[in-house]
mmCIF file of C-alpha atoms and ligand atoms in Angstrom:
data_model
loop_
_atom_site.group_PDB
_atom_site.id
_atom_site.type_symbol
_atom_site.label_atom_id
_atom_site.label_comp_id
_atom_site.label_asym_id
_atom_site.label_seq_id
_atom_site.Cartn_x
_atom_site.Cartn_y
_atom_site.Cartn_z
ATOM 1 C CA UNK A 171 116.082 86.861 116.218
ATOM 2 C CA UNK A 172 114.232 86.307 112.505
ATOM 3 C CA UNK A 173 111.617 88.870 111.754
ATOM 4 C CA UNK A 174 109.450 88.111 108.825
ATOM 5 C CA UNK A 175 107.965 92.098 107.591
ATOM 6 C CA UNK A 176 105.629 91.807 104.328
ATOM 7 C CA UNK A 177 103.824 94.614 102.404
ATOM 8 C CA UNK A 178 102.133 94.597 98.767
ATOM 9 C CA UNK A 179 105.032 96.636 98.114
ATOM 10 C CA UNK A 180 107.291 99.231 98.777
ATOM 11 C CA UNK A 181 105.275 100.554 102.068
ATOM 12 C CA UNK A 182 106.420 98.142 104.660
ATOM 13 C CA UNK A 183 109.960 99.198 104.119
ATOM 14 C CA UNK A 184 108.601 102.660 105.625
ATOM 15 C CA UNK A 185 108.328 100.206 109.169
ATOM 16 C CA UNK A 186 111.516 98.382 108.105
ATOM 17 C CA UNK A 187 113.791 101.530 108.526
ATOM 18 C CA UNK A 188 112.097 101.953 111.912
ATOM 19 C CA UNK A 189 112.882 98.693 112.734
ATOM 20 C CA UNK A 190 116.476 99.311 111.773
ATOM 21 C CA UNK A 191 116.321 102.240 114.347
ATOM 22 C CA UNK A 192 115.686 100.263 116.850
ATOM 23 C CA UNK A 193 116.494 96.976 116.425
ATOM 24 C CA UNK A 194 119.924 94.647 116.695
ATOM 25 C CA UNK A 195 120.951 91.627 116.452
ATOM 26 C CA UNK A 196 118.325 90.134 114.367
ATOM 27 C CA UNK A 197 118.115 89.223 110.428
ATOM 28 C CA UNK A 198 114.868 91.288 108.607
ATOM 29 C CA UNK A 199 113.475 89.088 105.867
ATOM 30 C CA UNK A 200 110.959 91.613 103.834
ATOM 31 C CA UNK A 201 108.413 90.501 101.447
ATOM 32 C CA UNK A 202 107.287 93.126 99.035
ATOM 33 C CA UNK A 203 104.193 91.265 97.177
ATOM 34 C CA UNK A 204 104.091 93.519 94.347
ATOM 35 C CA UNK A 205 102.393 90.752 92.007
ATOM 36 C CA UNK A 206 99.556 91.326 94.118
ATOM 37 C CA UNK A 207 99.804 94.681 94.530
ATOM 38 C CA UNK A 208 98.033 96.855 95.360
ATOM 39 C CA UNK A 209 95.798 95.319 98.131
ATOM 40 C CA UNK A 210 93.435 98.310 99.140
ATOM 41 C CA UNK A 211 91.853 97.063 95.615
ATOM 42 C CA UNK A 212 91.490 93.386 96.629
ATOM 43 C CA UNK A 213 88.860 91.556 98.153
ATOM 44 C CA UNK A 214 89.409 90.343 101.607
ATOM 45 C CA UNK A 215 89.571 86.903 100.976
ATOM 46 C CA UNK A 216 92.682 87.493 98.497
ATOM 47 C CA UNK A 217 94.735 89.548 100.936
ATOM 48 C CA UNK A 218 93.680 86.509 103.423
ATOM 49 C CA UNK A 219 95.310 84.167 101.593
ATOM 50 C CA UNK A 220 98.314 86.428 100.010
ATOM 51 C CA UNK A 221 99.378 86.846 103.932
ATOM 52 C CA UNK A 222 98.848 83.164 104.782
ATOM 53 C CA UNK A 223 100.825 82.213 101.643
ATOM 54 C CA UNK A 224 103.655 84.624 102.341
ATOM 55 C CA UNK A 225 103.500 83.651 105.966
ATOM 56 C CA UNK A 226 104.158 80.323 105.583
ATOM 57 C CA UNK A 227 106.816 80.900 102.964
ATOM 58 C CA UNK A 228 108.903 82.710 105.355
ATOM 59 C CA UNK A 229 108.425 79.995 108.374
ATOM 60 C CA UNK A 230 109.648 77.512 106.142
ATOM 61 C CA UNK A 231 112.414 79.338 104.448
ATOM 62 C CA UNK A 232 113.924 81.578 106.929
ATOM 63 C CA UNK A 233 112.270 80.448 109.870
ATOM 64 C CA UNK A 234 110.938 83.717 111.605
ATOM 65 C CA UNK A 235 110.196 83.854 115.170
ATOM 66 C CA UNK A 236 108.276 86.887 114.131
ATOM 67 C CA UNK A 237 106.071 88.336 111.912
ATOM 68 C CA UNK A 238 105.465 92.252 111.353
ATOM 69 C CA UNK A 239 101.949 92.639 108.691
ATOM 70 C CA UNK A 240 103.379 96.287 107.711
ATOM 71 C CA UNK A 241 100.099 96.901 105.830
ATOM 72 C CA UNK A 242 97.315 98.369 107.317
ATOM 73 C CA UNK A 243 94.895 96.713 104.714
ATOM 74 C CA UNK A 244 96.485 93.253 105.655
ATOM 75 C CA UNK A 245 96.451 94.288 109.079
ATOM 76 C CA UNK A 246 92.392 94.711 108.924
ATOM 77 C CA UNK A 247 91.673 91.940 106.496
ATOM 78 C CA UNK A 248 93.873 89.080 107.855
ATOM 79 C CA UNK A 249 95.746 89.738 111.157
ATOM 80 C CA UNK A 250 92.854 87.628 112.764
ATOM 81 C CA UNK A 251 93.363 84.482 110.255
ATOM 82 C CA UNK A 252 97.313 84.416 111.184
ATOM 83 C CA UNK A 253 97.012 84.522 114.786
ATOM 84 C CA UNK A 254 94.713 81.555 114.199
ATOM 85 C CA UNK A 255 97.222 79.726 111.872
ATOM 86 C CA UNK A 256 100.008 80.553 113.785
ATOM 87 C CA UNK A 257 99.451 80.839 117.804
ATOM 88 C CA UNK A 258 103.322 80.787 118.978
ATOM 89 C CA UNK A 259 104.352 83.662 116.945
ATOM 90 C CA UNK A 260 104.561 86.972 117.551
ATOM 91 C CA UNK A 261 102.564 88.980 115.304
ATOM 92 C CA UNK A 262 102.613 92.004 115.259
ATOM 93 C CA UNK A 263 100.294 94.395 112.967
ATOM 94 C CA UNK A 264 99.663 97.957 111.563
ATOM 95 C CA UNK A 265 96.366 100.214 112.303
ATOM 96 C CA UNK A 266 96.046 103.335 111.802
ATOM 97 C CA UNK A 267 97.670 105.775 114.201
ATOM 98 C CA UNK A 268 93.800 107.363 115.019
ATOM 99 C CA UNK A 269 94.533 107.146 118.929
ATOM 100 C CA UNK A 270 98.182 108.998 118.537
ATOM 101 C CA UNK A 271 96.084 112.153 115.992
ATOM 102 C CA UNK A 272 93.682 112.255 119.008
ATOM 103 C CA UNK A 273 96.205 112.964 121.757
ATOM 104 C CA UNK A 274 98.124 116.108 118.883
ATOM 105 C CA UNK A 275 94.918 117.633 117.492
ATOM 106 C CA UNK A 276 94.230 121.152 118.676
ATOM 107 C CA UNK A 277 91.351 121.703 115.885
ATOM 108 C CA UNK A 278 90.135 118.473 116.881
ATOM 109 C CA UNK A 279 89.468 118.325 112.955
ATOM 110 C CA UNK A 280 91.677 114.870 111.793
ATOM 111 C CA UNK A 281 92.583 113.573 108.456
ATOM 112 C CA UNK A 282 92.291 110.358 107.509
ATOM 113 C CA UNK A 283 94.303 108.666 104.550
ATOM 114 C CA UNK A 284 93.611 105.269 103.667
ATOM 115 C CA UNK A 285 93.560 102.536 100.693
ATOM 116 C CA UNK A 286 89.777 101.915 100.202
ATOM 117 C CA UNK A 287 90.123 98.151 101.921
ATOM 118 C CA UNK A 288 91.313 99.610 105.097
ATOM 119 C CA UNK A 289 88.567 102.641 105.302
ATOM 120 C CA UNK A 290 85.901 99.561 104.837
ATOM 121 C CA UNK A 291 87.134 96.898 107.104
ATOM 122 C CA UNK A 292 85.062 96.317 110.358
ATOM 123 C CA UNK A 293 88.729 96.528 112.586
ATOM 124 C CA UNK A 294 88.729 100.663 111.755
ATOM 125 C CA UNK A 295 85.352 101.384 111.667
ATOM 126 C CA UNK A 296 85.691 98.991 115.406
ATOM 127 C CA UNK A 297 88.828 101.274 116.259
ATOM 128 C CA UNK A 298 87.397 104.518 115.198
ATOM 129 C CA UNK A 299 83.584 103.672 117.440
ATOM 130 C CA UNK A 300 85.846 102.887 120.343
ATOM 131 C CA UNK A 301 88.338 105.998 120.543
ATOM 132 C CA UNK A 302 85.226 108.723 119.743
ATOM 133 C CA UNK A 303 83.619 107.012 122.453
ATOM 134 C CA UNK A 304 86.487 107.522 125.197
ATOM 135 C CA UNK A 305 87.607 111.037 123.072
ATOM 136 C CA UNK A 306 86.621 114.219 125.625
ATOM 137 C CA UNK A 307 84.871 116.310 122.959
ATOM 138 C CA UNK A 308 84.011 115.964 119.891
ATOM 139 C CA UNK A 309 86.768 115.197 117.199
ATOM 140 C CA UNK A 310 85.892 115.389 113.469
ATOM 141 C CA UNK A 311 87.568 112.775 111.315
ATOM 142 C CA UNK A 312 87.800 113.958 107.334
ATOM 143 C CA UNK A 313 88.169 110.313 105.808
ATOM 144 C CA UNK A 314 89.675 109.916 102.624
ATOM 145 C CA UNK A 315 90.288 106.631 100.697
ATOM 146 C CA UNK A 316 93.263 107.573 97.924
ATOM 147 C CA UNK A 317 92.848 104.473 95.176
ATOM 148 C CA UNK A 318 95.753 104.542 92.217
ATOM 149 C CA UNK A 319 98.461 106.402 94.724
ATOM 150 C CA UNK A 320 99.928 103.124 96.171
ATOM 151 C CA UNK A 321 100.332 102.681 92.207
ATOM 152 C CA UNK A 322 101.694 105.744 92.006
ATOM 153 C CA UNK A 323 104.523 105.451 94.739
ATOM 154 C CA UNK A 324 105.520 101.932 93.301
ATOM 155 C CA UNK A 325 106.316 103.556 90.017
ATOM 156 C CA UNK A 326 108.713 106.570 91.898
ATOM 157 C CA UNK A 327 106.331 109.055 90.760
ATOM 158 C CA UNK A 328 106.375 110.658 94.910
ATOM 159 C CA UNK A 329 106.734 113.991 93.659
ATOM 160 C CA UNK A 330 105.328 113.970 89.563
ATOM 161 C CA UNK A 331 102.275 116.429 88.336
ATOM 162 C CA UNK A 332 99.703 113.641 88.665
ATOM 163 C CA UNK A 333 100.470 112.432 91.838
ATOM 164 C CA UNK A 334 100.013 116.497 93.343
ATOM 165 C CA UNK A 335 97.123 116.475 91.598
ATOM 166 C CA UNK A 336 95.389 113.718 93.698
ATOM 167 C CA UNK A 337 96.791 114.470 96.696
ATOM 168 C CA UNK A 338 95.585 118.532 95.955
ATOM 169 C CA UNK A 339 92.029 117.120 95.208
ATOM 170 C CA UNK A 340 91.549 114.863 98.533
ATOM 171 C CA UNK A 341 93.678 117.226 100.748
ATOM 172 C CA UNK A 342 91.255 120.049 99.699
ATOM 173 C CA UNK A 343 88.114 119.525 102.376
ATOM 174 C CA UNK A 344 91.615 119.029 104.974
ATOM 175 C CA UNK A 345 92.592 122.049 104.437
ATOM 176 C CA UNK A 346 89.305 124.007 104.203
ATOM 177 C CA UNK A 347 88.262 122.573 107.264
ATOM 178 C CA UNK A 348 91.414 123.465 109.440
ATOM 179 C CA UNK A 349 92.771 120.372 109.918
ATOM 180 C CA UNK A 350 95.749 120.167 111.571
ATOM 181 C CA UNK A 351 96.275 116.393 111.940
ATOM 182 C CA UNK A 352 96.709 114.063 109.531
ATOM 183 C CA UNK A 353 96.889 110.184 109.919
ATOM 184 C CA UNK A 354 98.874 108.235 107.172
ATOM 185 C CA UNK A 355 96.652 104.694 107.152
ATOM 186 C CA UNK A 356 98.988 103.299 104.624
ATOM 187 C CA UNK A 357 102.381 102.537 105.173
ATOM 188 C CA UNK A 358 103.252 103.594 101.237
ATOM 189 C CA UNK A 359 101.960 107.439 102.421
ATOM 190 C CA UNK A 360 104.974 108.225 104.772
ATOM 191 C CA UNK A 361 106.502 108.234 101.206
ATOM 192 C CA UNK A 362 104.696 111.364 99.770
ATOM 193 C CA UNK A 363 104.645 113.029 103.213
ATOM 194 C CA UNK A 364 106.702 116.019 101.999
ATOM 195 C CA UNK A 365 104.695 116.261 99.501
ATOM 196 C CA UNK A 366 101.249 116.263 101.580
ATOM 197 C CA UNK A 367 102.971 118.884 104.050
ATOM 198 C CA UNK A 368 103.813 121.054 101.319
ATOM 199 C CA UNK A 369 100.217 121.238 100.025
ATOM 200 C CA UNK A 370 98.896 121.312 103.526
ATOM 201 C CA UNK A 371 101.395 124.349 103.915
ATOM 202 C CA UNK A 372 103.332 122.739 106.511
ATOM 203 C CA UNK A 373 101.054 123.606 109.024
ATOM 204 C CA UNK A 374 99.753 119.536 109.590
ATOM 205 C CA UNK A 375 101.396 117.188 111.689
ATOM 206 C CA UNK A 376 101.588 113.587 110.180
ATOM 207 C CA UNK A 377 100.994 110.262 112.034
ATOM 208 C CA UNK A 378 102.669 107.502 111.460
ATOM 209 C CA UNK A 379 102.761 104.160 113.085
ATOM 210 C CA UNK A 380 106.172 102.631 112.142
ATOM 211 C CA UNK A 381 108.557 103.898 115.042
ATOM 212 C CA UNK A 382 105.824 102.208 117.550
ATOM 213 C CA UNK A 383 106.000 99.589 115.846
ATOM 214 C CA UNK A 384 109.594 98.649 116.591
ATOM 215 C CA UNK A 385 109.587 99.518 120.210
ATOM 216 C CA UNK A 386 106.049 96.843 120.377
ATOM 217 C CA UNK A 387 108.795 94.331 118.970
ATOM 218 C CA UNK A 388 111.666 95.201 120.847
ATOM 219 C CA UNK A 389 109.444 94.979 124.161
ATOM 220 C CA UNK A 390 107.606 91.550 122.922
ATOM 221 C CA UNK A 391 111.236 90.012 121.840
ATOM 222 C CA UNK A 392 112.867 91.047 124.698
ATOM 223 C CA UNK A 393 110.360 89.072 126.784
ATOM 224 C CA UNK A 394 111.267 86.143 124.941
ATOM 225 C CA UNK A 395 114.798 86.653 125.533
ATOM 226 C CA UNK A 396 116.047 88.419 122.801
ATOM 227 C CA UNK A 397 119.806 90.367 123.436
ATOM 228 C CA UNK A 398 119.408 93.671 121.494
ATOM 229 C CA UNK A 399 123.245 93.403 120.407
ATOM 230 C CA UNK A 400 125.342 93.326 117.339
ATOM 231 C CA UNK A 401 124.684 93.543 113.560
ATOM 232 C CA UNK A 402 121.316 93.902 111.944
ATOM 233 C CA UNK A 403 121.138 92.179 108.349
ATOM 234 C CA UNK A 404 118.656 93.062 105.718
ATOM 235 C CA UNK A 405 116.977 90.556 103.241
ATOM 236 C CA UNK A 406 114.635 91.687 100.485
ATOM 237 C CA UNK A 407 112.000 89.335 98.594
ATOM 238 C CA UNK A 408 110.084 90.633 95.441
ATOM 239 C CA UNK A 409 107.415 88.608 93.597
ATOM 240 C CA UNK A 410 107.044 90.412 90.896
ATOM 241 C CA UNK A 411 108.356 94.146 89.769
ATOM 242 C CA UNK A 412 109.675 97.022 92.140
ATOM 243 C CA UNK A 413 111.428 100.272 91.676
ATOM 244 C CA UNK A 414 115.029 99.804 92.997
ATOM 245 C CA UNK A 415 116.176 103.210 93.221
ATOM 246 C CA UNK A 416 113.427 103.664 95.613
ATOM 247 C CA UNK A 417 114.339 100.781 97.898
ATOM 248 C CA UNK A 418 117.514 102.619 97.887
ATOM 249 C CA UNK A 419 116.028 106.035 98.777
ATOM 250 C CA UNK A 420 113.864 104.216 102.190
ATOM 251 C CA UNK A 421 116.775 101.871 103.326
ATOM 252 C CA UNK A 422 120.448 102.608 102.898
ATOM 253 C CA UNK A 423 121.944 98.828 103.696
ATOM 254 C CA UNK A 424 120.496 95.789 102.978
ATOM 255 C CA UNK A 425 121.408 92.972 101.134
ATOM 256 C CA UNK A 426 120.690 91.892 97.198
ATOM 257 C CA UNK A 427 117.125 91.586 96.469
ATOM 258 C CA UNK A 428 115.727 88.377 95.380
ATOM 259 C CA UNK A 429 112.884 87.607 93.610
ATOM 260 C CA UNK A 430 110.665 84.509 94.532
ATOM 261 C CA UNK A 431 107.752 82.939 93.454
ATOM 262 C CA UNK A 432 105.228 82.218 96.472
ATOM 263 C CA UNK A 433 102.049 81.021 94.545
ATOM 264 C CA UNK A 434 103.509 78.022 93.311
ATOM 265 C CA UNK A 435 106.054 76.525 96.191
ATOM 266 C CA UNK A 436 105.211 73.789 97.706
HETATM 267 N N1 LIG B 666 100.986 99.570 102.254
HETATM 268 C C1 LIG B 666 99.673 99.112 102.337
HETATM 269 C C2 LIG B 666 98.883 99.583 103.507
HETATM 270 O O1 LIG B 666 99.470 99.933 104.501
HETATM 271 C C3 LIG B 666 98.951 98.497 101.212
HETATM 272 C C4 LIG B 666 98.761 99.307 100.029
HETATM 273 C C5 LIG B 666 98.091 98.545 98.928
HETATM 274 O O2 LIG B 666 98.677 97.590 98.425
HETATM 275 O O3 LIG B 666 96.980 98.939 98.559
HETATM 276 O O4 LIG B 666 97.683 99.586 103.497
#
């Protein structure tokens, strides 16, 4: 099996080493878009046509059978447009893990971290009407869009003065408010996680939707006859900068990264 995974960046690989969990027999080609980067700041018709540009790129270069968006933003800004484009693939996207913090809560007070794109799209704000609607009592949801900490991840800094500072400043209502829940709606935020635990004084559990991802896919693949057997080869795609010691530090094997230039092919 070919599996196609993009993200502006770093982030996706956060699904990618769930995938690897999981998943054999199959080649993993990963996009990190990081000349685009980051997408919570971009208007929905740019991520739109980003994910159409890198989708076709890796139909006709590595021809994937499927396609993991492992970016929530994507996920709510173009997951629609590439089921149009392309109806025989699987495609499989990211949301944020609202229904899993629902079933953990005991506070019923939830935290929500998200890049500003995803907190505005109509598919959470559709998401989050439906699940208060079914929820039993009443849950509170403490929303927080985080804007400049995907650029702080991409640079390493998961652990530097200015990154605690943000994080201290948004998690601050959390942790007045007893929250004891906290879904990571960015796939970059599984990357500070120690970090948010430690301010939260480990008493939050963290959501995060990457592990049910990869069963999704196995289940979907197997359907479709995939054998889950044998080796699992990684392949990495940058198209513009990234931090290699932190590839390193998500995902132990994989093969040389390569950088490519989607806007302009063909
Ligand atoms: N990793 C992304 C997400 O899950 C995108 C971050 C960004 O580029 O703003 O939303």
């Amino acid at each position: 099996m070919k599996i196609g995974v993009f993200d502006s960046g770093l982030g996706g690989l956060t699904v990618v080493k769930e995938l690897a969990a999981l998943i054999k027999g199959a080649d993993i080609y990963y996009v990190a878009d990081t000349k685009h980067a980051p997408y919570g700041e971009k208007t929905s018709e740019q991520i739109i046509q980003y994910s159409l540009n890198i989708t076709q790129y890796l139909i006709d270069t590595h021809r994937i059978e499927a396609l993991i968006v492992a970016c929530n933003t994507a996920t709510s800004a173009a997951i629609k447009h590439l089921r149009e484009h392309y109806p025989s693939l699987i495609i499989l996207g990211t949301e944020p893990g609202i229904k899993p913090a629902i079933q953990c809560t005991k506070t019923k007070n939830i935290g929500v971290l998200a890049t500003p794109a995803t907190l505005k799209g109509e598919k959470y704000q559709q998401l989050v009407s439906a699940l208060s609607a079914q929820a039993h009592e009443k849950i509170n949801l403490f929303e927080q869009a985080c804007p400049g900490l995907v650029e702080q991840i991409e640079r390493g800094d998961i652990q530097s003065p200015k990154t605690k500072e943000m994080l201290h400043a948004w998690l601050k209502p959390m942790l007045q408010n007893h929250v004891d829940t906290i879904v990571l709606g960015c796939t970059h935020y599984p990357l500070v996680g120690p970090l948010i635990e430690e301010i939260m004084h480990h008493k939050v559990r963290l959501i995060e939707t990457g592990g049910a991802i990869a069963k999704h896919l196995l289940c979907q693949s197997e359907a479709k006859g995939h054998i889950n057997e044998g080796p699992l080869r990684i392949f990495l795609y940058v198209t513009g900068e990234i931090q290699t010691q932190m590839i390193d530090h998500i995902i132990k094997q994989h093969e040389p990264l390569k950088k490519i230039d989607i806007d302009n092919q063909k």
